[in-house]
Amino acid sequence: MTGLWIGVTAWMACATVVATVFGRVARRGDSEELGSTQDWDIASLDHEVHHEN
């Protein structure tokens, strides 16, 4: 049973690393494609849009 937990833990660690790398690659690709390095605060944008009308 200990081997199973070690395997699950190792799998989750690898999955976390891969997800982090994919996220950074996607973010970099978006910023390069859009030509913008500006960070967008989605919460403030939603607040502004809902209060426009």
PDB file of C-alpha atoms in Angstrom:
ATOM      1  CA  MET A   1       0.000   0.000   0.000  1.00  0.00           C
ATOM      2  CA  THR A   2       2.907   2.340   0.694  1.00  0.00           C
ATOM      3  CA  GLY A   3       4.113   1.864  -2.879  1.00  0.00           C
ATOM      4  CA  LEU A   4       0.727   3.007  -4.159  1.00  0.00           C
ATOM      5  CA  TRP A   5       0.892   6.227  -2.137  1.00  0.00           C
ATOM      6  CA  ILE A   6       4.439   6.879  -3.330  1.00  0.00           C
ATOM      7  CA  GLY A   7       3.284   6.385  -6.918  1.00  0.00           C
ATOM      8  CA  VAL A   8       0.286   8.676  -6.492  1.00  0.00           C
ATOM      9  CA  THR A   9       2.445  11.354  -4.867  1.00  0.00           C
ATOM     10  CA  ALA A  10       5.062  11.147  -7.620  1.00  0.00           C
ATOM     11  CA  TRP A  11       2.339  11.292 -10.287  1.00  0.00           C
ATOM     12  CA  MET A  12       0.778  14.390  -8.701  1.00  0.00           C
ATOM     13  CA  ALA A  13       4.170  16.090  -8.424  1.00  0.00           C
ATOM     14  CA  CYS A  14       4.870  15.453 -12.115  1.00  0.00           C
ATOM     15  CA  ALA A  15       1.378  16.628 -13.086  1.00  0.00           C
ATOM     16  CA  THR A  16       1.861  19.851 -11.120  1.00  0.00           C
ATOM     17  CA  VAL A  17       5.166  20.577 -12.841  1.00  0.00           C
ATOM     18  CA  VAL A  18       3.699  19.879 -16.293  1.00  0.00           C
ATOM     19  CA  ALA A  19       0.629  22.045 -15.612  1.00  0.00           C
ATOM     20  CA  THR A  20       2.833  24.903 -14.434  1.00  0.00           C
ATOM     21  CA  VAL A  21       5.027  24.687 -17.521  1.00  0.00           C
ATOM     22  CA  PHE A  22       2.024  24.523 -19.865  1.00  0.00           C
ATOM     23  CA  GLY A  23       0.455  27.518 -18.118  1.00  0.00           C
ATOM     24  CA  ARG A  24       3.588  29.607 -18.480  1.00  0.00           C
ATOM     25  CA  VAL A  25       3.988  28.612 -22.120  1.00  0.00           C
ATOM     26  CA  ALA A  26       0.361  29.513 -22.864  1.00  0.00           C
ATOM     27  CA  ARG A  27       0.673  32.849 -21.070  1.00  0.00           C
ATOM     28  CA  ARG A  28       3.859  33.697 -22.938  1.00  0.00           C
ATOM     29  CA  GLY A  29       2.312  32.675 -26.249  1.00  0.00           C
ATOM     30  CA  ASP A  30      -0.745  34.841 -25.596  1.00  0.00           C
ATOM     31  CA  SER A  31       1.318  37.869 -24.690  1.00  0.00           C
ATOM     32  CA  GLU A  32       3.574  37.455 -27.733  1.00  0.00           C
ATOM     33  CA  GLU A  33       0.674  36.836 -30.111  1.00  0.00           C
ATOM     34  CA  LEU A  34      -1.343  39.755 -28.812  1.00  0.00           C
ATOM     35  CA  GLY A  35       1.724  41.953 -28.542  1.00  0.00           C
ATOM     36  CA  SER A  36       0.876  42.899 -24.991  1.00  0.00           C
ATOM     37  CA  THR A  37       2.620  42.254 -21.720  1.00  0.00           C
ATOM     38  CA  GLN A  38      -0.110  43.989 -19.714  1.00  0.00           C
ATOM     39  CA  ASP A  39      -1.698  41.926 -16.958  1.00  0.00           C
ATOM     40  CA  TRP A  40      -5.480  42.037 -16.943  1.00  0.00           C
ATOM     41  CA  ASP A  41      -7.422  42.097 -13.688  1.00  0.00           C
ATOM     42  CA  ILE A  42     -10.564  40.180 -14.673  1.00  0.00           C
ATOM     43  CA  ALA A  43     -12.397  41.027 -11.441  1.00  0.00           C
ATOM     44  CA  SER A  44     -12.078  44.775 -11.963  1.00  0.00           C
ATOM     45  CA  LEU A  45     -13.090  44.457 -15.616  1.00  0.00           C
ATOM     46  CA  ASP A  46     -16.213  42.495 -14.654  1.00  0.00           C
ATOM     47  CA  HIS A  47     -17.039  45.119 -12.026  1.00  0.00           C
ATOM     48  CA  GLU A  48     -16.709  47.952 -14.567  1.00  0.00           C
ATOM     49  CA  VAL A  49     -18.777  46.200 -17.228  1.00  0.00           C
ATOM     50  CA  HIS A  50     -21.622  45.347 -14.843  1.00  0.00           C
ATOM     51  CA  HIS A  51     -21.817  48.949 -13.639  1.00  0.00           C
ATOM     52  CA  GLU A  52     -21.795  50.577 -17.099  1.00  0.00           C
ATOM     53  CA  ASN A  53     -25.499  50.132 -17.770  1.00  0.00           C
TER      54      ASN A  53
END
